[in-house]
Tab-separated table of C-alpha atoms and ligand atoms in Angstrom:
chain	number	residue	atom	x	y	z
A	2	UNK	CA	-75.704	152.253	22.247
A	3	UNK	CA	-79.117	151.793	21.284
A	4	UNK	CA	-80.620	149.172	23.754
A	5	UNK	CA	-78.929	151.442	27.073
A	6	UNK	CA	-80.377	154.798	26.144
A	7	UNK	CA	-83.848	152.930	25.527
A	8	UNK	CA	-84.528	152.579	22.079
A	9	UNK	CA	-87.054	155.274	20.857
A	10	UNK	CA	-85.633	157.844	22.957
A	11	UNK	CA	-82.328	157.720	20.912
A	12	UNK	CA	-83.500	158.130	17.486
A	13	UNK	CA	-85.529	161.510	19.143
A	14	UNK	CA	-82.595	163.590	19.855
A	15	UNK	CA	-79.557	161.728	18.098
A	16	UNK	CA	-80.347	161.974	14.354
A	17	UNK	CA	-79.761	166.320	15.304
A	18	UNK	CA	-76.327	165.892	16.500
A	19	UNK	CA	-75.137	163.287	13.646
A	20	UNK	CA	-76.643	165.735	10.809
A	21	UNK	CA	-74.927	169.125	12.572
A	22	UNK	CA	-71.457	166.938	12.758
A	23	UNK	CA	-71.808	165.405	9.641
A	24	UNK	CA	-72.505	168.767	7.969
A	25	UNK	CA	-69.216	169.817	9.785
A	26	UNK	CA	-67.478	166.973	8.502
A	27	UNK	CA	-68.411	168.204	4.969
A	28	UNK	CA	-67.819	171.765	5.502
A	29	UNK	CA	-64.883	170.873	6.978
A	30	UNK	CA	-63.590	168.513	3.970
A	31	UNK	CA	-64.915	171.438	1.657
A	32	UNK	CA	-63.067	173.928	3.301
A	33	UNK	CA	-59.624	172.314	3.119
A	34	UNK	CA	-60.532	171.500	-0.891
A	35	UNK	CA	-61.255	175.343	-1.708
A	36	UNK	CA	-57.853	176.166	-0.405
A	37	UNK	CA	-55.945	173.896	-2.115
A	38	UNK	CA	-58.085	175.075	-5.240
A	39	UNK	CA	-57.944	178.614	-4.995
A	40	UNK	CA	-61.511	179.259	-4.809
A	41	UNK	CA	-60.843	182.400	-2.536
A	42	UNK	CA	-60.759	185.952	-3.496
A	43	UNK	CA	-60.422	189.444	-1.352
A	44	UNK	CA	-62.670	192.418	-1.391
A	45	UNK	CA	-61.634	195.652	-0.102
A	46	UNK	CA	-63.448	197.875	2.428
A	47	UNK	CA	-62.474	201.694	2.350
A	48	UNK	CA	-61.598	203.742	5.419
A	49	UNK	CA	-62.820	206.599	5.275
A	50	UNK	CA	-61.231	210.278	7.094
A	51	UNK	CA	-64.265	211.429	8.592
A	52	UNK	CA	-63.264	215.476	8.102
A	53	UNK	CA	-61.493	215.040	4.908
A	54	UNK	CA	-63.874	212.716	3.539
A	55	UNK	CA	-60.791	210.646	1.274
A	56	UNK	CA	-59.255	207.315	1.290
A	57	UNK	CA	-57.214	207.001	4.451
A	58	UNK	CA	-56.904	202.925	3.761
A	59	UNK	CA	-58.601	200.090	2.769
A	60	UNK	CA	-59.241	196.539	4.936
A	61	UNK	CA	-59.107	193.464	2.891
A	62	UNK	CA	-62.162	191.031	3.822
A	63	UNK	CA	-61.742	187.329	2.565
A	64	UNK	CA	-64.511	185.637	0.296
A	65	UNK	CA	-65.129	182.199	0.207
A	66	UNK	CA	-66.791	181.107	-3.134
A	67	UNK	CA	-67.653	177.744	-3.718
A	68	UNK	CA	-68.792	176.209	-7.215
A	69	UNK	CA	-71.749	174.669	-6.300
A	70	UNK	CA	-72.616	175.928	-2.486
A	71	UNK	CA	-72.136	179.709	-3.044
A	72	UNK	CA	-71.107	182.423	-1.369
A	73	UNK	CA	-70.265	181.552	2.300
A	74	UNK	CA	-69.812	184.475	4.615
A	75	UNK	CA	-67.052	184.620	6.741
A	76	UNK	CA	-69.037	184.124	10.009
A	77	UNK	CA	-69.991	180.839	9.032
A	78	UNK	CA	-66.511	179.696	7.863
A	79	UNK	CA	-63.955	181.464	9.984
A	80	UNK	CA	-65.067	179.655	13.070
A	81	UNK	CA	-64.453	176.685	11.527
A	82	UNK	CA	-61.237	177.651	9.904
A	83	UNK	CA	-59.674	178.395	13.445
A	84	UNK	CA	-60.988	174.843	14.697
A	85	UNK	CA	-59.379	173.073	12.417
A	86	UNK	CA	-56.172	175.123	11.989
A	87	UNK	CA	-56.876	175.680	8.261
A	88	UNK	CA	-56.643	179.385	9.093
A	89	UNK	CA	-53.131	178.682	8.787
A	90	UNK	CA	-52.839	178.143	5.206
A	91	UNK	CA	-55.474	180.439	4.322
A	92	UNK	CA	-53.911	182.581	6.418
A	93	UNK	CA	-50.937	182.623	4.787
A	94	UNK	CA	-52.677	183.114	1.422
A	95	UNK	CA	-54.862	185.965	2.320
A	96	UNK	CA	-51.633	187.935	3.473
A	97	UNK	CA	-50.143	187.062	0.363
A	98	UNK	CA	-52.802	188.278	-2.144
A	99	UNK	CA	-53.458	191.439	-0.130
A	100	UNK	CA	-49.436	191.822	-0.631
A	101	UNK	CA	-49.825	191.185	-4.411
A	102	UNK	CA	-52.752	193.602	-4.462
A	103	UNK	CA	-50.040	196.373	-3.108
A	104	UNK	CA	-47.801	195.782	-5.070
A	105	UNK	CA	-49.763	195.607	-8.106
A	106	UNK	CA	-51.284	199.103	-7.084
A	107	UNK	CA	-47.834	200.246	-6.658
A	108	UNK	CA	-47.302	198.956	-10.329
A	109	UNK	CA	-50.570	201.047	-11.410
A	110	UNK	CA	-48.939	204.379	-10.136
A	111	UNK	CA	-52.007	204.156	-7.317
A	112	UNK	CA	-51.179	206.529	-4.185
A	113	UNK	CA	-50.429	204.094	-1.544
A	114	UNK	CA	-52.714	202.937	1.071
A	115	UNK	CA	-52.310	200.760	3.697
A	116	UNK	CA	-54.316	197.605	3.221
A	117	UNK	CA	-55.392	196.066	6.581
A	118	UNK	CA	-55.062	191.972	6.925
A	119	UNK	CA	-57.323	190.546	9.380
A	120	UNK	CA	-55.447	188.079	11.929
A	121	UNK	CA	-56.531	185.183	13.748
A	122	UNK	CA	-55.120	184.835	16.951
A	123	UNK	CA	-54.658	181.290	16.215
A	124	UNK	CA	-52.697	182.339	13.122
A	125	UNK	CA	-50.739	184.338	15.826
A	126	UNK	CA	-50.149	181.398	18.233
A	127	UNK	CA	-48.174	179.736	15.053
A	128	UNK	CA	-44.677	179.294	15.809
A	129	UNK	CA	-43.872	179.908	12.561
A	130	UNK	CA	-45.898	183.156	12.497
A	131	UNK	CA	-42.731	185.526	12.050
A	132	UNK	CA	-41.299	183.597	9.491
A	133	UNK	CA	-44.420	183.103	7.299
A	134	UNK	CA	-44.774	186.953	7.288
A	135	UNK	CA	-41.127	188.191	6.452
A	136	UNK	CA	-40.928	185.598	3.625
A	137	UNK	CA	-43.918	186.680	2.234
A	138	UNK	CA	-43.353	190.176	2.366
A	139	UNK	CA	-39.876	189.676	1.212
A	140	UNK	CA	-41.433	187.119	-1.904
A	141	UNK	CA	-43.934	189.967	-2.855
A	142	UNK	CA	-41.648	193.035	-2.246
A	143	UNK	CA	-43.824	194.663	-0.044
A	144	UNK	CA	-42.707	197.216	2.273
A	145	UNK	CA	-44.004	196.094	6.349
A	146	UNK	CA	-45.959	199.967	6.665
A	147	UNK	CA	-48.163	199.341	4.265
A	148	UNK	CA	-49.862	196.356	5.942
A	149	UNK	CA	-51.730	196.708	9.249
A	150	UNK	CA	-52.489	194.075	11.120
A	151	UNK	CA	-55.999	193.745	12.628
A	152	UNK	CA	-56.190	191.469	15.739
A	153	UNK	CA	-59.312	191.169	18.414
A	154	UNK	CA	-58.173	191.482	21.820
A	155	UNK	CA	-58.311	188.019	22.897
A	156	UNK	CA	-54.564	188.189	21.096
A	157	UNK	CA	-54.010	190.698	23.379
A	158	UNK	CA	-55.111	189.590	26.642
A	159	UNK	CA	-53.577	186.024	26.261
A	160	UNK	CA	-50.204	185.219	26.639
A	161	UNK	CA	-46.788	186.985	26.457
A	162	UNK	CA	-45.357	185.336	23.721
A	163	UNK	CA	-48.541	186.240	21.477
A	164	UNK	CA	-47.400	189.806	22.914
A	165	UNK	CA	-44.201	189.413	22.143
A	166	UNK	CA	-45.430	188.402	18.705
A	167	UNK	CA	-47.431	191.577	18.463
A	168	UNK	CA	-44.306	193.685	19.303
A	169	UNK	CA	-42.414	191.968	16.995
A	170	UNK	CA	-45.096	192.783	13.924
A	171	UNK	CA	-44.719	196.524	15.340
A	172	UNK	CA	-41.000	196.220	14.952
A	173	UNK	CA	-40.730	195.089	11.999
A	174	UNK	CA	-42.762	198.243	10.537
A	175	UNK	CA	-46.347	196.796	10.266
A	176	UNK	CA	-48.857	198.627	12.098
A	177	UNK	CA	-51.763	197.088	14.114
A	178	UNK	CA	-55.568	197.709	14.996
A	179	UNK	CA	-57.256	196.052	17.667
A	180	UNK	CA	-60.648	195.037	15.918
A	181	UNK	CA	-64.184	194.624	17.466
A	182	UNK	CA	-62.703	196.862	20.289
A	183	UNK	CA	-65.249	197.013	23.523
A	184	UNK	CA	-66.591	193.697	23.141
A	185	UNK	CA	-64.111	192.518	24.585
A	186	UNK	CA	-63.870	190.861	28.488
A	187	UNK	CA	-61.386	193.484	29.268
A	188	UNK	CA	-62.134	197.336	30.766
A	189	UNK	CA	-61.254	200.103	28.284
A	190	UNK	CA	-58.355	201.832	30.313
A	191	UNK	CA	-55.986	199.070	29.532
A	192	UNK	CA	-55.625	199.881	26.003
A	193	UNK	CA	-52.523	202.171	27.186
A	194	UNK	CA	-50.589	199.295	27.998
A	195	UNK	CA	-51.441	197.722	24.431
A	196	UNK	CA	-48.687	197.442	21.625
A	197	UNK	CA	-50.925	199.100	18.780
A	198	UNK	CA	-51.630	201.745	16.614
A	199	UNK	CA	-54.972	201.951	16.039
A	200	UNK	CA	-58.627	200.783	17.804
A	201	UNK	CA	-61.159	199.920	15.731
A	202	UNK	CA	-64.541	201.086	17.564
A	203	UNK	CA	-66.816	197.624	17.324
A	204	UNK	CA	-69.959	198.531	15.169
A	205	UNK	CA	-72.367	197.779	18.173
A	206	UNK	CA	-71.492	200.829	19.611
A	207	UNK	CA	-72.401	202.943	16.281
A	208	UNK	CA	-75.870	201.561	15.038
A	209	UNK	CA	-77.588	203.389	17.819
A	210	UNK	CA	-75.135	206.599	18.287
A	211	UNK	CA	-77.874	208.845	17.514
A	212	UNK	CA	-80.222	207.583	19.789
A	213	UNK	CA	-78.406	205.714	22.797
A	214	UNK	CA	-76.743	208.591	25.204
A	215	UNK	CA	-74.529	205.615	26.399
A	216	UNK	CA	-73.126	204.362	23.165
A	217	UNK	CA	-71.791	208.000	22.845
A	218	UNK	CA	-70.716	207.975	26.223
A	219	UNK	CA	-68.591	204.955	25.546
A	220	UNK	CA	-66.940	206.612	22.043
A	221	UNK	CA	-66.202	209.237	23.946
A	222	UNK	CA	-64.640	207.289	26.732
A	223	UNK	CA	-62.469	205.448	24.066
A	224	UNK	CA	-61.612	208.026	21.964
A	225	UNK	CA	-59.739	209.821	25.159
A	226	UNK	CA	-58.347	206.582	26.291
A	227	UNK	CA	-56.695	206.285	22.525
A	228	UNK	CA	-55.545	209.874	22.452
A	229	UNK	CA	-53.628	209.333	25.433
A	230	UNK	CA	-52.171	206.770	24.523
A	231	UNK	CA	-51.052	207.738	21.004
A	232	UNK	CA	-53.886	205.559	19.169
A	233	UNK	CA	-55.595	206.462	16.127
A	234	UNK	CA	-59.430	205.582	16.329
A	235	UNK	CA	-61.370	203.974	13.615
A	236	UNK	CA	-65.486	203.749	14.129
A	237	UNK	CA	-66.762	200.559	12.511
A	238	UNK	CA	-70.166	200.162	10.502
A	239	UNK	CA	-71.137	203.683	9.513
A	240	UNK	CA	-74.139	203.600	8.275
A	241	UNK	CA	-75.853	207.101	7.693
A	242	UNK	CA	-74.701	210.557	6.789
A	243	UNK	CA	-75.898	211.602	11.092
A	244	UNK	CA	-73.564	208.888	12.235
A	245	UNK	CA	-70.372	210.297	10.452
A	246	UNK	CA	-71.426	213.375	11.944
A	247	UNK	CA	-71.487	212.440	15.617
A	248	UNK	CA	-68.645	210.608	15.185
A	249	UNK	CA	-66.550	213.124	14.044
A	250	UNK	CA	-68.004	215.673	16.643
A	251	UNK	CA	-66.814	213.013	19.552
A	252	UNK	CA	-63.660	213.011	18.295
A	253	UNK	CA	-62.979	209.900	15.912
A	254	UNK	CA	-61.298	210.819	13.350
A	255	UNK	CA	-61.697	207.636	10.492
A	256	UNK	CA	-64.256	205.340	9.675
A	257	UNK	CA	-65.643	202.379	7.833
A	258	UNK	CA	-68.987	201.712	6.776
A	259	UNK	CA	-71.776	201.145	4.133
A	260	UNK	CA	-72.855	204.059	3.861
A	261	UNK	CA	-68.895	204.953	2.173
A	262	UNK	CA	-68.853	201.936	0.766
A	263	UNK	CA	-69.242	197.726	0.974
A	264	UNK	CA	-66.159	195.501	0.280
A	265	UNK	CA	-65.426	195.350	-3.438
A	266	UNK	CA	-63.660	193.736	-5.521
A	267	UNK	CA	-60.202	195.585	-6.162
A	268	UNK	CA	-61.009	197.326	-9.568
A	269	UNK	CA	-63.884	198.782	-7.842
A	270	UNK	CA	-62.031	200.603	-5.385
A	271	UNK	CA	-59.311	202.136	-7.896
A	272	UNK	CA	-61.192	205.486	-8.663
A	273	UNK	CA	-60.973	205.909	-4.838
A	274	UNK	CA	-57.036	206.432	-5.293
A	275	UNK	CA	-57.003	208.868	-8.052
A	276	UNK	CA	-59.523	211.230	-5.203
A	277	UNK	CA	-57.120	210.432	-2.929
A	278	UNK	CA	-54.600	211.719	-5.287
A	279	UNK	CA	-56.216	214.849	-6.353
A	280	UNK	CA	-57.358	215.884	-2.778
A	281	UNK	CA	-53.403	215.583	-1.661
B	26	C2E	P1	-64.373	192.555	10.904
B	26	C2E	O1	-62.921	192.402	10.632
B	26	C2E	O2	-64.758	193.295	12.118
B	26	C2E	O3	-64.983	193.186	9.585
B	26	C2E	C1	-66.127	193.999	9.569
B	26	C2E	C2	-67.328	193.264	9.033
B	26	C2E	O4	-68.459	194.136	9.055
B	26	C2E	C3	-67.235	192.788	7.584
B	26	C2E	O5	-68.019	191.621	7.445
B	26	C2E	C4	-67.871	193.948	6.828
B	26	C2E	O6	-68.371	193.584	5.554
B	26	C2E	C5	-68.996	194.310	7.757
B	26	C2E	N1	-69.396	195.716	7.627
B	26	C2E	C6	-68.653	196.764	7.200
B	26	C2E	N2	-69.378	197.903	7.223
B	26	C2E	C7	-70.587	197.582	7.674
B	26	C2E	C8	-71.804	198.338	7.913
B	26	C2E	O7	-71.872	199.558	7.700
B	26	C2E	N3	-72.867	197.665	8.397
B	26	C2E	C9	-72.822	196.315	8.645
B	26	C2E	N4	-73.929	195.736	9.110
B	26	C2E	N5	-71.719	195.565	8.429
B	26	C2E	C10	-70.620	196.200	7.948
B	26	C2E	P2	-67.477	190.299	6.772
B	26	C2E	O8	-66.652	190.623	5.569
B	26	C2E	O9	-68.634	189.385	6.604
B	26	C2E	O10	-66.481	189.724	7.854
B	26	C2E	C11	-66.932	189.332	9.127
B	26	C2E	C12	-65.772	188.994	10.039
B	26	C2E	O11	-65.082	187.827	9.554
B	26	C2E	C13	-64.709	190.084	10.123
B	26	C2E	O12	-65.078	191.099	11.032
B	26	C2E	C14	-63.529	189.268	10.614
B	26	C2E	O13	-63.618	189.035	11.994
B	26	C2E	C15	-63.732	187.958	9.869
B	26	C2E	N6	-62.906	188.001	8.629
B	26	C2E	C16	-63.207	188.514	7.414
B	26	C2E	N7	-62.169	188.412	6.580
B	26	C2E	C17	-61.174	187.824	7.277
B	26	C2E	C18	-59.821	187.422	6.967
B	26	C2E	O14	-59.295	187.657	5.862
B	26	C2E	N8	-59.096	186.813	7.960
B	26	C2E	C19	-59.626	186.566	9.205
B	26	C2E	N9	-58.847	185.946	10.124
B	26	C2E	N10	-60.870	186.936	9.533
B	26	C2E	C20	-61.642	187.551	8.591
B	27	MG	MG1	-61.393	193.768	10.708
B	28	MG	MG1	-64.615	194.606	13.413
B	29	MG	MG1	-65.455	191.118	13.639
């Protein structure tokens, strides 16, 4: 109400809020469009084995293109996506075309990989969770081990049905990363008691391995935590040559990064199977 907050003072500070909700509004309205209309696509990260030096697996990383704003980064829309429970249906497609992408590698006579499938842990909260993933695996004749599952560890530390959930993934043959792992609220020793098969090392901890004693201190830490518990350990964000190195010397034996490669688009990642192949 203009007259009780005093006139002039309103229009000072108000006009900010209406523009950052009304641009909401419209990303919002945009977002829900784009899914309806396909305007989506997946690029593939490799992982890397950092003695072998071949494709262990690839993560699939959703793109967002829209006709006339671009290229929107998943920071900027994910957030958003969760909000407003449009994850779901995205979601649901982004398992689905990673799925087709298997299978049409299959078709191509690529070795298999598994392809990793970034998971909300609002998509996990979805009753109908279990259901959307068996009849899309069954619909694209995908077998569950060659899809991991990568969750952050607020799906973790929640509740026991999103456990439950987690085990029931496991079960069914899919494996599952936690991602962004030590950024998390939680102290590292707990990850024995998590229903996983791989960590995912959060990035942070890598961009100053070769110069922070402490960041190495921590990979270490994690990397024995995981090997007693049966984890495999995957360092996120390798940039340089000296960072695979380190890595490898503390113990971690995959990783993801620039300096092997960006997400592509599928076709660019092909020649990494035939390597694969020839190195087997
Ligand atoms: P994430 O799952 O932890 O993925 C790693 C992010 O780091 C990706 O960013 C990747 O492009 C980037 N990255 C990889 N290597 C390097 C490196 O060497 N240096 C640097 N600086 N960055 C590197 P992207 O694709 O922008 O995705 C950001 C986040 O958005 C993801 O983090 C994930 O949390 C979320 N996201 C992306 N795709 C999906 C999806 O399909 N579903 C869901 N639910 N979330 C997704
Ligand atoms: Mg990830
Ligand atoms: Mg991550
Ligand atoms: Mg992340």
């Amino acid at each position: 109400d203009v007259k009780e907050n005093g006139g002039g003072n309103y229009k000072m500070y108000e006009p900010g809020i209406a523009t950052r909700t009304l641009e909401r509004i419209l990303l919002e309205n945009e977002l829900r469009k784009s899914v309806k209309l396909g305007y989506f696509t997946l690029e593939y990260q490799p992982k890397m084995n950092l003695s072998r030096r071949n494709l262990s697996g690839v993560e699939a990383l959703v793109r967002w293109n829209h006709p006339d704003l671009g290229r929107i980064p998943p920071d900027k829309f994910i957030p958003l996506a969760e909000e407003t429970k449009i994850i779901l249906p995205l979601g649901e497609w982004i398992l689905r075309e990673a799925c087709r992408q298997a299978a049409e590698w299959k078709r191509q006579g690529c070795s298999p990989v598994r392809i990793a499938v970034n998971m909300s842990t609002v998509q996990l909260e979805d009753p109908e969770i279990i259901e959307t993933i068996k009849r899309i695996l069954f619909e694209e004749k995908v077998e569950p081990e060659l899809i991991e599952i990568e969750l952050t560890e607020t799906s973790f530390a929640d509740r026991d049905e999103m456990r439950e959930t987690i085990q029931w993934i496991r079960d069914f043959g899919m494996h599952v990363a936690i991602d962004d792992f030590g950024t998390g609220y939680s102290t590292f020793s707990y990850i024995k008691e998590l229903p996983a098969d791989a960590v995912k090392i959060d990035m942070s901890f890598v961009k100053d391995i070769d110069v922070n004693e402490n960041s190495r201190a921590i990979i270490k830490a994690i990397v024995a935590l995981a090997d007693t518990a049966g984890l495999n350990v995957i360092a996120e964000g390798i940039e340089t040559e000296e960072q695979a190195k380190i890595l490898h010397s503390l113990g971690c034996r995959e990783g993801q990064g620039y300096y092997f490669s960006k997400p592509v688009p599928p076709a660019d990642c092909e020649f990494l199977f035939s390597e694969r192949a020839k190195n087997e």
